């Protein structure tokens, strides 16, 4: 759940505004602090939350940036559904088997879907977020990004702390305030988080049972239908000119009449209503998606996101990759390949940062320089071709 900036870790930065003067930042924070107090948050919680707050250029920059290029679906999928996340998901399914089965029984949401969502949102609880929520949200609000919305989210977050559910110092988050293993916004947490381990606290940061059950509760409330497949890859007749779009659903019998078959050669489901999506256009893979795909979309409003969760859940179940390749001659990179790319950029003198697999503005600049040197168009995009060039392949 990332306030529509899906794949924000991959999106790249073009700063649009100048930074505000220090004096206006201080008066803005003072104003937000007053709003939080007048919302009824106890002064001791407010004091602790605002202690040491400073202007955070990174939070403001992230809240104001627009991607330099639209992340291609094959980059997005290569990053989110990579071998490491599939392997880690397998381990987590075994380690938390009892919890996942109990949550599945209680909410009727498939445990492989829950594991996939957990893996994408927080890398199975390993990724805490780079920001301290009580400091990031005033920065974002004062930076000009939807000040009312982010002030309200801050107030909701402090209510969660005041209720004793999570500790203030545990509130690591995205720049936008999505926190914990399910990356709920504070207002979503207040509506939908549940205490599943029975300790009386709803702790989606430190409790795996609470986090998984809270995600399941979200999906159930959004209309998840137990036992309904999210969707599946299909092959279309070459002459296909019928409806496209997940909202243009039709019974499976209608799709069979249109000549649609499953890409893996297995039989179509016997019932259900599905819409057709083609995320990369007519020459890429196509999918029939159900109402449950729409439920995944409601968690983070991007079809690419819902597809990543659905596909990762299938991979965790032991199924293979897509049958139709993405229409590109420069495929996207896994997280391990991104690290390798950075190592090569360092070795060739283009990049002085850390090889952490995160493609930020500095890495982008380094990729551009390497692409230029190789006679490629300097897009800054981390792809297979520049990786191969640097590796000497
Ligand atoms: Ca609990």
PDB file of N, CA, C and O in Angstrom, residues 85-109:
ATOM      1  N   UNK A  85      13.226 -13.890  -4.016  1.00  0.00           N
ATOM      2  CA  UNK A  85      11.953 -13.714  -3.312  1.00  0.00           C
ATOM      3  C   UNK A  85      11.130 -15.009  -3.349  1.00  0.00           C
ATOM      4  O   UNK A  85      10.375 -15.291  -2.427  1.00  0.00           O
ATOM      5  N   UNK A  86      11.294 -15.782  -4.417  1.00  0.00           N
ATOM      6  CA  UNK A  86      10.601 -17.072  -4.499  1.00  0.00           C
ATOM      7  C   UNK A  86      11.198 -18.033  -3.462  1.00  0.00           C
ATOM      8  O   UNK A  86      10.470 -18.699  -2.726  1.00  0.00           O
ATOM      9  N   UNK A  87      12.526 -18.064  -3.373  1.00  0.00           N
ATOM     10  CA  UNK A  87      13.187 -18.953  -2.407  1.00  0.00           C
ATOM     11  C   UNK A  87      12.865 -18.538  -0.971  1.00  0.00           C
ATOM     12  O   UNK A  87      12.525 -19.381  -0.120  1.00  0.00           O
ATOM     13  N   UNK A  88      12.938 -17.239  -0.702  1.00  0.00           N
ATOM     14  CA  UNK A  88      12.627 -16.739   0.651  1.00  0.00           C
ATOM     15  C   UNK A  88      11.165 -17.042   1.004  1.00  0.00           C
ATOM     16  O   UNK A  88      10.856 -17.389   2.149  1.00  0.00           O
ATOM     17  N   UNK A  89      10.278 -16.912   0.025  1.00  0.00           N
ATOM     18  CA  UNK A  89       8.865 -17.190   0.258  1.00  0.00           C
ATOM     19  C   UNK A  89       8.633 -18.652   0.605  1.00  0.00           C
ATOM     20  O   UNK A  89       7.817 -18.977   1.481  1.00  0.00           O
ATOM     21  N   UNK A  90       9.374 -19.534  -0.049  1.00  0.00           N
ATOM     22  CA  UNK A  90       9.274 -20.966   0.258  1.00  0.00           C
ATOM     23  C   UNK A  90       9.664 -21.235   1.706  1.00  0.00           C
ATOM     24  O   UNK A  90       8.990 -21.975   2.431  1.00  0.00           O
ATOM     25  N   UNK A  91      10.756 -20.576   2.122  1.00  0.00           N
ATOM     26  CA  UNK A  91      11.214 -20.731   3.523  1.00  0.00           C
ATOM     27  C   UNK A  91      10.147 -20.223   4.491  1.00  0.00           C
ATOM     28  O   UNK A  91       9.870 -20.839   5.522  1.00  0.00           O
ATOM     29  N   UNK A  92       9.570 -19.065   4.173  1.00  0.00           N
ATOM     30  CA  UNK A  92       8.572 -18.459   5.062  1.00  0.00           C
ATOM     31  C   UNK A  92       7.303 -19.303   5.124  1.00  0.00           C
ATOM     32  O   UNK A  92       6.680 -19.407   6.179  1.00  0.00           O
ATOM     33  N   UNK A  93       6.933 -19.909   3.997  1.00  0.00           N
ATOM     34  CA  UNK A  93       5.750 -20.782   3.993  1.00  0.00           C
ATOM     35  C   UNK A  93       5.973 -21.971   4.924  1.00  0.00           C
ATOM     36  O   UNK A  93       5.046 -22.422   5.593  1.00  0.00           O
ATOM     37  N   UNK A  94       7.201 -22.468   4.967  1.00  0.00           N
ATOM     38  CA  UNK A  94       7.489 -23.589   5.873  1.00  0.00           C
ATOM     39  C   UNK A  94       7.573 -23.097   7.324  1.00  0.00           C
ATOM     40  O   UNK A  94       6.981 -23.681   8.225  1.00  0.00           O
ATOM     41  N   UNK A  95       8.299 -22.001   7.533  1.00  0.00           N
ATOM     42  CA  UNK A  95       8.519 -21.511   8.897  1.00  0.00           C
ATOM     43  C   UNK A  95       7.216 -21.081   9.560  1.00  0.00           C
ATOM     44  O   UNK A  95       7.021 -21.291  10.753  1.00  0.00           O
ATOM     45  N   UNK A  96       6.312 -20.480   8.795  1.00  0.00           N
ATOM     46  CA  UNK A  96       5.071 -19.947   9.365  1.00  0.00           C
ATOM     47  C   UNK A  96       3.846 -20.732   8.887  1.00  0.00           C
ATOM     48  O   UNK A  96       2.753 -20.181   8.793  1.00  0.00           O
ATOM     49  N   UNK A  97       4.066 -22.003   8.607  1.00  0.00           N
ATOM     50  CA  UNK A  97       2.997 -22.848   8.059  1.00  0.00           C
ATOM     51  C   UNK A  97       1.745 -22.833   8.933  1.00  0.00           C
ATOM     52  O   UNK A  97       0.624 -22.639   8.446  1.00  0.00           O
ATOM     53  N   UNK A  98       1.949 -22.999  10.241  1.00  0.00           N
ATOM     54  CA  UNK A  98       0.810 -23.084  11.160  1.00  0.00           C
ATOM     55  C   UNK A  98       0.013 -21.771  11.163  1.00  0.00           C
ATOM     56  O   UNK A  98      -1.211 -21.769  11.069  1.00  0.00           O
ATOM     57  N   UNK A  99       0.756 -20.648  11.246  1.00  0.00           N
ATOM     58  CA  UNK A  99       0.104 -19.325  11.248  1.00  0.00           C
ATOM     59  C   UNK A  99      -0.622 -19.083   9.933  1.00  0.00           C
ATOM     60  O   UNK A  99      -1.782 -18.659   9.917  1.00  0.00           O
ATOM     61  N   UNK A 100       0.056 -19.352   8.815  1.00  0.00           N
ATOM     62  CA  UNK A 100      -0.551 -19.088   7.507  1.00  0.00           C
ATOM     63  C   UNK A 100      -1.820 -19.918   7.308  1.00  0.00           C
ATOM     64  O   UNK A 100      -2.827 -19.421   6.790  1.00  0.00           O
ATOM     65  N   UNK A 101      -1.785 -21.174   7.754  1.00  0.00           N
ATOM     66  CA  UNK A 101      -2.983 -22.022   7.622  1.00  0.00           C
ATOM     67  C   UNK A 101      -4.108 -21.524   8.531  1.00  0.00           C
ATOM     68  O   UNK A 101      -5.282 -21.551   8.149  1.00  0.00           O
ATOM     69  N   UNK A 102      -3.732 -21.075   9.732  1.00  0.00           N
ATOM     70  CA  UNK A 102      -4.761 -20.569  10.668  1.00  0.00           C
ATOM     71  C   UNK A 102      -5.413 -19.296  10.111  1.00  0.00           C
ATOM     72  O   UNK A 102      -6.637 -19.120  10.195  1.00  0.00           O
ATOM     73  N   UNK A 103      -4.600 -18.407   9.526  1.00  0.00           N
ATOM     74  CA  UNK A 103      -5.137 -17.170   8.940  1.00  0.00           C
ATOM     75  C   UNK A 103      -6.018 -17.513   7.731  1.00  0.00           C
ATOM     76  O   UNK A 103      -7.097 -16.947   7.547  1.00  0.00           O
ATOM     77  N   UNK A 104      -5.552 -18.464   6.934  1.00  0.00           N
ATOM     78  CA  UNK A 104      -6.329 -18.895   5.757  1.00  0.00           C
ATOM     79  C   UNK A 104      -7.705 -19.419   6.194  1.00  0.00           C
ATOM     80  O   UNK A 104      -8.733 -19.063   5.601  1.00  0.00           O
ATOM     81  N   UNK A 105      -7.722 -20.222   7.250  1.00  0.00           N
ATOM     82  CA  UNK A 105      -9.000 -20.745   7.760  1.00  0.00           C
ATOM     83  C   UNK A 105      -9.888 -19.629   8.292  1.00  0.00           C
ATOM     84  O   UNK A 105     -11.092 -19.601   8.055  1.00  0.00           O
ATOM     85  N   UNK A 106      -9.289 -18.693   9.031  1.00  0.00           N
ATOM     86  CA  UNK A 106     -10.083 -17.646   9.689  1.00  0.00           C
ATOM     87  C   UNK A 106     -10.668 -16.636   8.700  1.00  0.00           C
ATOM     88  O   UNK A 106     -11.756 -16.118   8.915  1.00  0.00           O
ATOM     89  N   UNK A 107      -9.933 -16.344   7.607  1.00  0.00           N
ATOM     90  CA  UNK A 107     -10.362 -15.271   6.691  1.00  0.00           C
ATOM     91  C   UNK A 107     -10.726 -15.764   5.292  1.00  0.00           C
ATOM     92  O   UNK A 107     -11.217 -14.993   4.465  1.00  0.00           O
ATOM     93  N   UNK A 108     -10.435 -17.028   5.017  1.00  0.00           N
ATOM     94  CA  UNK A 108     -10.764 -17.556   3.694  1.00  0.00           C
ATOM     95  C   UNK A 108      -9.880 -17.015   2.588  1.00  0.00           C
ATOM     96  O   UNK A 108     -10.252 -17.035   1.415  1.00  0.00           O
ATOM     97  N   UNK A 109      -8.686 -16.501   2.960  1.00  0.00           N
ATOM     98  CA  UNK A 109      -7.762 -15.985   1.941  1.00  0.00           C
ATOM     99  C   UNK A 109      -6.594 -16.959   1.797  1.00  0.00           C
ATOM    100  O   UNK A 109      -5.952 -17.339   2.778  1.00  0.00           O
TER     101      UNK A 109
END
